[in-house]
Amino acid sequence: MATSTPVNIPSKMKAWVYGQHGKPEDVLKLESEVDVPDVNDDQVLIKVLAASLNPIDFKRMGGSFKATDSPLPTVAGYDVAAVVVRVGSKVKEFKVGDEVYGDIHEQAHHPKDCGSLAEYTAVDEKVLALKPKNLSFAEAASLPLAVQTAYGGLESAGLSAGKSLLVLGGAGGVGSFIIQLAKHVFGASRVAATSSAGKLELLKTVGADLAIDYKNNKYEDLEEKFDVVFDTVGESSRGIKAVKECGRVETIWPAGPVVPPTFVFVVTSTGSVLSKLNPYLEEGKLKPVIDPKGPFPFSNAIEAFSHLQSGRATGKVAIYPI
Ligand code: NDP
């Protein structure tokens, strides 16, 4: 039950919806008569201003985790930046007018049918945080799932001050945050990362001490070994050869095959991680990395998906304005 019902919230909205599993270009449709969702007591209704895409969006759409997914039809999208327009009766942290951001599905593989690629969405307050004041909505929307995965994965891998790290896939949505967090939050002594030749400069810009062109170098043959290897691209069979004895290889499902003794991390969305990182974002120690082909306007979501699915995106594919 909502505590207030502002008059200017419509009953219908535009949203990107799919009613069967398949490729975005085949199944994802922009519908204009979708019901604006109700909120539960512990939820807020938000007016979405920006979103970003993640590989899990198209993997889910393709039916990768049907067994745990919500029933179709589904409004796509995990990441959002928005303004609160209605609050449930038990909501404590937020009020109407607050600018917020978050990954709206607490459990990545148990998502709700109500996603972020819509003009409005209903969200549990615990997955949201106040938007960093210095960031635009598009910048804020580019962060949540990727930065939480990077943070959680580094914690799980036991990265701490003075340790070294190799990031496999440093230029992607998750990898670009792993590098920044490792250097500026976890205090890593040395960070190496891989990308193709054209993105090596980006790796350096976000904090890598050593940028490796994976197409022309075998990082597993380096004399230097690392305390932690964080694999975002499904190369754990090579990653285990680059780690020190007693080091740890961490990967994120479903980036690719997992070779023992690699550990697999799966993100849980919580606004508390975003709130913890807000000071670093506001001080400019962590920076959003938005793919230069974007932001894509809301009506061009299919084009945005096609770019992300190429596997060549740099940082995050943002959707703005909505
Ligand atoms: P992106 O689509 O953003 O990754 C694209 C980047 O990957 C490109 O910049 C590309 O760089 C780079 N890349 C591709 N192949 C290689 C390679 N062999 N070596 C180095 N870099 C490479 O993906 P995300 O970062 O958002 O996600 C990565 C994976 O993690 C996905 O499989 C995703 O599903 C999974 N994931 C899992 C989560 C979990 O909780 N378990 C959460 C979030 C993501 P270049 O063009 O230079 O090759």
XYZ file of C-alpha atoms and ligand atoms in Angstrom:
370
model
C 0.000 0.000 0.000
C 1.349 3.429 -0.938
C 1.385 6.315 1.564
C 0.877 8.959 -1.094
C -0.624 8.978 -4.572
C 0.606 11.948 -6.574
C -1.827 12.799 -9.349
C 0.712 13.001 -12.144
C 1.540 9.259 -12.315
C -0.132 7.748 -15.378
C -1.786 4.319 -15.295
C -0.052 3.162 -18.527
C 3.542 3.517 -19.699
C 6.012 2.593 -22.400
C 8.222 -0.424 -21.690
C 10.451 -2.913 -23.528
C 8.638 -6.239 -23.085
C 9.159 -9.817 -24.267
C 6.560 -12.562 -24.181
C 8.764 -15.421 -25.341
C 12.452 -16.272 -25.098
C 14.755 -15.434 -27.965
C 17.098 -12.794 -29.343
C 16.320 -9.137 -28.508
C 15.790 -8.293 -32.194
C 13.209 -11.098 -32.461
C 11.298 -10.943 -29.179
C 11.798 -7.542 -27.521
C 9.014 -5.051 -28.308
C 8.440 -1.437 -27.261
C 4.876 -1.423 -25.925
C 3.056 1.753 -24.974
C 0.089 0.436 -22.968
C 1.862 -1.415 -20.158
C 0.354 -1.060 -16.661
C 2.403 1.132 -14.329
C 3.187 -1.309 -11.475
C 1.756 -1.086 -7.945
C 4.178 -0.922 -5.042
C 4.332 -3.233 -2.024
C 4.815 -1.789 1.471
C 8.599 -2.026 1.225
C 8.884 -0.783 -2.362
C 9.150 2.557 -4.121
C 7.775 3.465 -7.524
C 10.439 5.248 -9.548
C 10.279 7.363 -12.697
C 13.102 5.872 -14.752
C 15.417 8.435 -16.373
C 18.284 6.162 -17.469
C 19.172 2.468 -17.586
C 22.111 0.371 -18.686
C 22.396 -3.066 -20.267
C 24.278 -6.111 -19.006
C 25.009 -9.448 -20.712
C 22.623 -11.064 -18.219
C 19.772 -9.137 -19.905
C 20.162 -10.940 -23.230
C 21.155 -14.264 -21.631
C 17.965 -14.137 -19.553
C 15.927 -13.129 -22.622
C 17.396 -16.131 -24.433
C 16.076 -18.424 -21.685
C 19.384 -19.184 -19.894
C 17.760 -19.502 -16.470
C 14.127 -20.270 -17.169
C 13.909 -22.528 -14.106
C 14.428 -19.650 -11.658
C 13.113 -16.754 -13.755
C 9.770 -14.974 -13.343
C 6.969 -16.009 -15.717
C 6.654 -14.220 -19.073
C 5.838 -11.563 -20.175
C 8.776 -9.630 -18.748
C 9.890 -6.023 -18.815
C 13.660 -6.279 -19.482
C 16.426 -4.550 -17.545
C 18.399 -4.650 -14.278
C 20.194 -1.297 -13.927
C 18.444 2.005 -13.339
C 18.790 5.655 -12.291
C 15.540 7.354 -11.429
C 13.450 9.651 -9.242
C 11.175 8.306 -6.496
C 7.540 9.177 -7.230
C 5.686 7.014 -4.678
C 6.709 5.203 -1.490
C 5.223 2.116 0.181
C 3.985 2.439 3.778
C 7.033 0.663 5.303
C 9.720 2.447 3.271
C 12.222 4.096 5.624
C 15.130 5.365 3.551
C 13.550 7.202 0.643
C 10.983 9.907 0.004
C 9.234 11.255 -3.077
C 11.706 13.330 -5.098
C 14.864 11.411 -4.109
C 17.273 10.672 -6.984
C 18.273 7.011 -6.733
C 20.113 4.251 -8.582
C 20.448 0.497 -8.313
C 20.278 -2.995 -9.796
C 16.619 -3.672 -9.206
C 16.778 -7.492 -9.039
C 18.222 -8.596 -5.701
C 19.013 -12.131 -6.913
C 20.396 -11.967 -10.456
C 18.947 -15.370 -11.403
C 15.583 -14.875 -9.659
C 14.573 -11.570 -11.268
C 11.088 -10.080 -11.208
C 8.925 -9.464 -14.277
C 9.143 -5.715 -13.638
C 12.406 -4.387 -15.142
C 14.272 -1.130 -15.659
C 13.624 -0.638 -19.407
C 10.350 1.141 -18.699
C 9.127 4.614 -17.853
C 8.287 3.475 -14.301
C 9.237 0.493 -12.201
C 8.558 -0.763 -8.666
C 11.668 -1.571 -6.651
C 12.474 -2.934 -3.160
C 14.068 -0.076 -1.248
C 16.951 -2.296 -0.082
C 18.472 -2.489 -3.581
C 18.581 1.291 -4.075
C 20.963 4.031 -2.952
C 20.905 7.784 -3.350
C 22.500 8.810 -6.655
C 25.977 10.354 -6.260
C 25.430 14.096 -6.625
C 28.156 14.620 -9.217
C 26.923 11.932 -11.633
C 24.371 12.305 -14.409
C 21.494 9.823 -14.518
C 23.134 7.998 -17.449
C 26.417 7.741 -15.529
C 24.698 6.491 -12.376
C 22.664 3.909 -14.317
C 25.885 2.553 -15.808
C 27.170 1.424 -12.427
C 25.064 -0.878 -10.256
C 25.252 -4.503 -11.448
C 28.789 -4.216 -12.809
C 30.279 -2.295 -9.885
C 28.576 -4.572 -7.334
C 29.896 -7.641 -9.170
C 33.393 -6.165 -9.243
C 33.263 -5.227 -5.545
C 31.732 -8.520 -4.395
C 34.088 -10.592 -6.525
C 37.170 -8.800 -5.179
C 35.936 -9.265 -1.593
C 35.230 -12.920 -2.249
C 38.699 -13.360 -3.771
C 40.272 -11.842 -0.645
C 42.023 -8.974 -2.424
C 43.557 -6.691 0.195
C 46.101 -3.898 0.440
C 49.484 -4.826 -0.982
C 48.281 -7.772 -3.075
C 48.609 -8.035 -6.855
C 45.794 -8.674 -9.321
C 45.389 -9.757 -12.933
C 42.042 -8.882 -14.541
C 41.065 -10.930 -17.598
C 38.801 -8.632 -19.608
C 39.670 -5.206 -18.181
C 37.773 -3.076 -20.702
C 34.270 -4.496 -20.188
C 31.522 -3.339 -17.886
C 32.727 -5.405 -14.929
C 36.470 -5.353 -15.712
C 36.742 -1.560 -15.879
C 35.364 -1.378 -12.317
C 37.503 -4.258 -11.028
C 40.629 -2.289 -11.995
C 39.393 0.950 -10.403
C 38.193 -0.710 -7.192
C 41.367 -2.768 -6.836
C 43.564 0.331 -7.075
C 41.480 2.948 -5.310
C 39.373 1.026 -2.754
C 41.139 -2.288 -1.988
C 44.679 -0.856 -2.173
C 46.179 -3.432 -4.555
C 49.924 -2.992 -5.016
C 49.839 -3.829 -8.711
C 47.060 -4.382 -11.223
C 47.524 -5.984 -14.633
C 44.661 -6.342 -17.091
C 43.973 -7.707 -20.564
C 42.178 -6.240 -23.582
C 42.658 -5.999 -27.328
C 45.250 -3.492 -28.586
C 42.840 -0.583 -29.123
C 41.722 -0.566 -25.474
C 45.111 -0.760 -23.721
C 45.131 2.997 -23.147
C 41.739 2.775 -21.430
C 43.096 0.102 -19.075
C 45.883 2.502 -18.057
C 43.456 5.404 -17.670
C 41.304 3.475 -15.196
C 44.342 2.444 -13.165
C 46.105 -0.627 -14.617
C 49.870 -0.698 -14.042
C 50.328 -3.264 -16.793
C 48.038 -3.448 -19.850
C 48.329 -6.696 -21.830
C 47.147 -7.174 -25.420
C 45.603 -10.641 -25.072
C 45.638 -11.254 -28.819
C 49.420 -10.975 -29.045
C 50.619 -12.043 -25.592
C 50.278 -15.121 -23.423
C 49.756 -13.650 -19.983
C 49.939 -17.136 -18.429
C 53.575 -17.361 -19.573
C 54.645 -14.165 -17.771
C 57.346 -14.674 -15.165
C 55.289 -12.474 -12.860
C 52.480 -14.325 -11.033
C 49.544 -12.699 -9.211
C 47.895 -13.074 -5.797
C 44.466 -12.878 -7.416
C 43.304 -13.495 -10.991
C 39.785 -12.180 -11.720
C 38.403 -13.709 -14.915
C 35.443 -11.943 -16.580
C 35.804 -13.620 -19.990
C 35.815 -17.384 -19.381
C 39.579 -18.014 -19.429
C 40.011 -19.687 -16.050
C 42.016 -22.542 -17.663
C 44.670 -19.934 -18.482
C 44.057 -17.869 -15.349
C 45.085 -20.743 -13.058
C 48.520 -20.677 -14.707
C 48.937 -16.965 -13.939
C 48.187 -17.136 -10.212
C 50.737 -17.541 -7.402
C 50.786 -20.704 -5.343
C 48.181 -20.138 -2.605
C 46.639 -17.378 -4.741
C 43.032 -17.379 -5.898
C 41.284 -17.379 -9.275
C 37.779 -15.911 -9.244
C 35.338 -15.935 -12.141
C 31.752 -14.811 -12.608
C 29.090 -17.187 -13.872
C 28.299 -17.521 -16.766
C 31.375 -15.892 -18.303
C 32.563 -19.301 -19.576
C 33.971 -22.696 -18.581
C 35.170 -22.969 -14.980
C 38.356 -24.947 -14.378
C 39.184 -25.992 -10.775
C 40.373 -24.556 -8.436
C 38.590 -21.459 -9.784
C 35.910 -19.964 -7.516
C 32.663 -18.679 -9.017
C 31.037 -15.473 -7.816
C 27.390 -14.519 -8.330
C 26.291 -11.010 -7.401
C 23.520 -10.157 -4.925
C 22.185 -6.654 -5.370
C 22.159 -4.397 -2.320
C 21.990 -0.640 -2.028
C 24.468 -0.821 0.859
C 27.402 -1.543 -1.493
C 26.430 1.437 -3.654
C 26.106 3.675 -0.578
C 29.552 2.512 0.580
C 31.027 3.421 -2.818
C 29.224 6.783 -3.148
C 32.027 8.767 -1.440
C 34.598 7.322 -3.869
C 32.323 8.249 -6.786
C 31.711 11.748 -5.436
C 35.461 12.284 -4.901
C 36.146 11.099 -8.466
C 38.244 8.102 -7.327
C 35.782 5.807 -9.133
C 34.494 6.912 -12.516
C 31.735 5.579 -14.750
C 32.984 4.256 -18.105
C 30.265 4.707 -20.713
C 30.671 3.068 -24.095
C 31.330 5.814 -26.664
C 28.641 4.500 -29.043
C 26.061 5.463 -26.419
C 24.103 6.556 -24.557
C 21.405 5.068 -26.770
C 17.962 6.705 -26.610
C 15.189 4.532 -25.164
C 13.680 3.871 -28.598
C 17.045 2.422 -29.785
C 17.304 -0.346 -27.177
C 17.527 -3.084 -29.850
C 20.556 -1.357 -31.391
C 22.079 -1.030 -27.907
C 21.580 -4.767 -27.299
C 23.135 -5.593 -30.632
C 26.244 -3.585 -29.689
C 26.505 -5.272 -26.266
C 26.046 -8.720 -27.819
C 29.001 -8.101 -30.119
C 31.173 -8.665 -27.013
C 33.181 -5.562 -27.938
C 31.517 -2.910 -25.751
C 33.849 -0.611 -23.860
C 32.649 -0.057 -20.301
C 28.873 0.141 -20.068
C 26.130 0.473 -22.672
C 23.808 3.172 -21.329
C 20.202 3.916 -22.296
C 19.285 7.607 -22.043
C 16.990 9.499 -22.167
C 14.003 7.385 -21.134
P 30.979 -6.842 -21.480
O 30.063 -7.189 -22.595
O 30.993 -5.451 -20.978
O 32.470 -7.257 -21.923
C 32.931 -6.752 -23.126
C 34.435 -6.613 -23.064
O 35.030 -7.903 -22.962
C 35.005 -5.944 -24.295
O 35.520 -4.662 -23.936
C 36.107 -6.900 -24.763
O 37.311 -6.235 -25.009
C 36.313 -7.816 -23.575
N 36.773 -9.132 -23.980
C 36.105 -10.047 -24.715
N 36.860 -11.161 -24.857
C 38.036 -10.924 -24.220
C 39.201 -11.685 -23.972
N 39.347 -12.931 -24.439
N 40.181 -11.142 -23.224
C 40.072 -9.878 -22.732
N 38.981 -9.097 -22.923
C 37.980 -9.627 -23.647
O 30.671 -7.860 -20.277
P 30.601 -7.595 -18.684
O 31.914 -7.104 -18.235
O 29.398 -6.810 -18.338
O 30.366 -9.091 -18.167
C 31.373 -10.074 -18.338
C 30.808 -11.456 -18.059
O 30.454 -11.570 -16.688
C 29.533 -11.792 -18.848
O 29.601 -13.139 -19.234
C 28.432 -11.602 -17.823
O 27.284 -12.372 -18.089
C 29.124 -12.052 -16.542
N 28.555 -11.425 -15.329
C 28.281 -12.219 -14.266
C 27.796 -11.674 -13.093
C 27.591 -12.520 -11.891
O 27.167 -12.029 -10.847
N 27.890 -13.787 -11.939
C 27.466 -10.262 -12.990
C 27.886 -9.478 -14.119
C 28.399 -10.077 -15.251
P 38.031 -6.402 -26.455
O 37.079 -5.795 -27.448
O 39.282 -5.632 -26.254
O 38.221 -7.873 -26.674
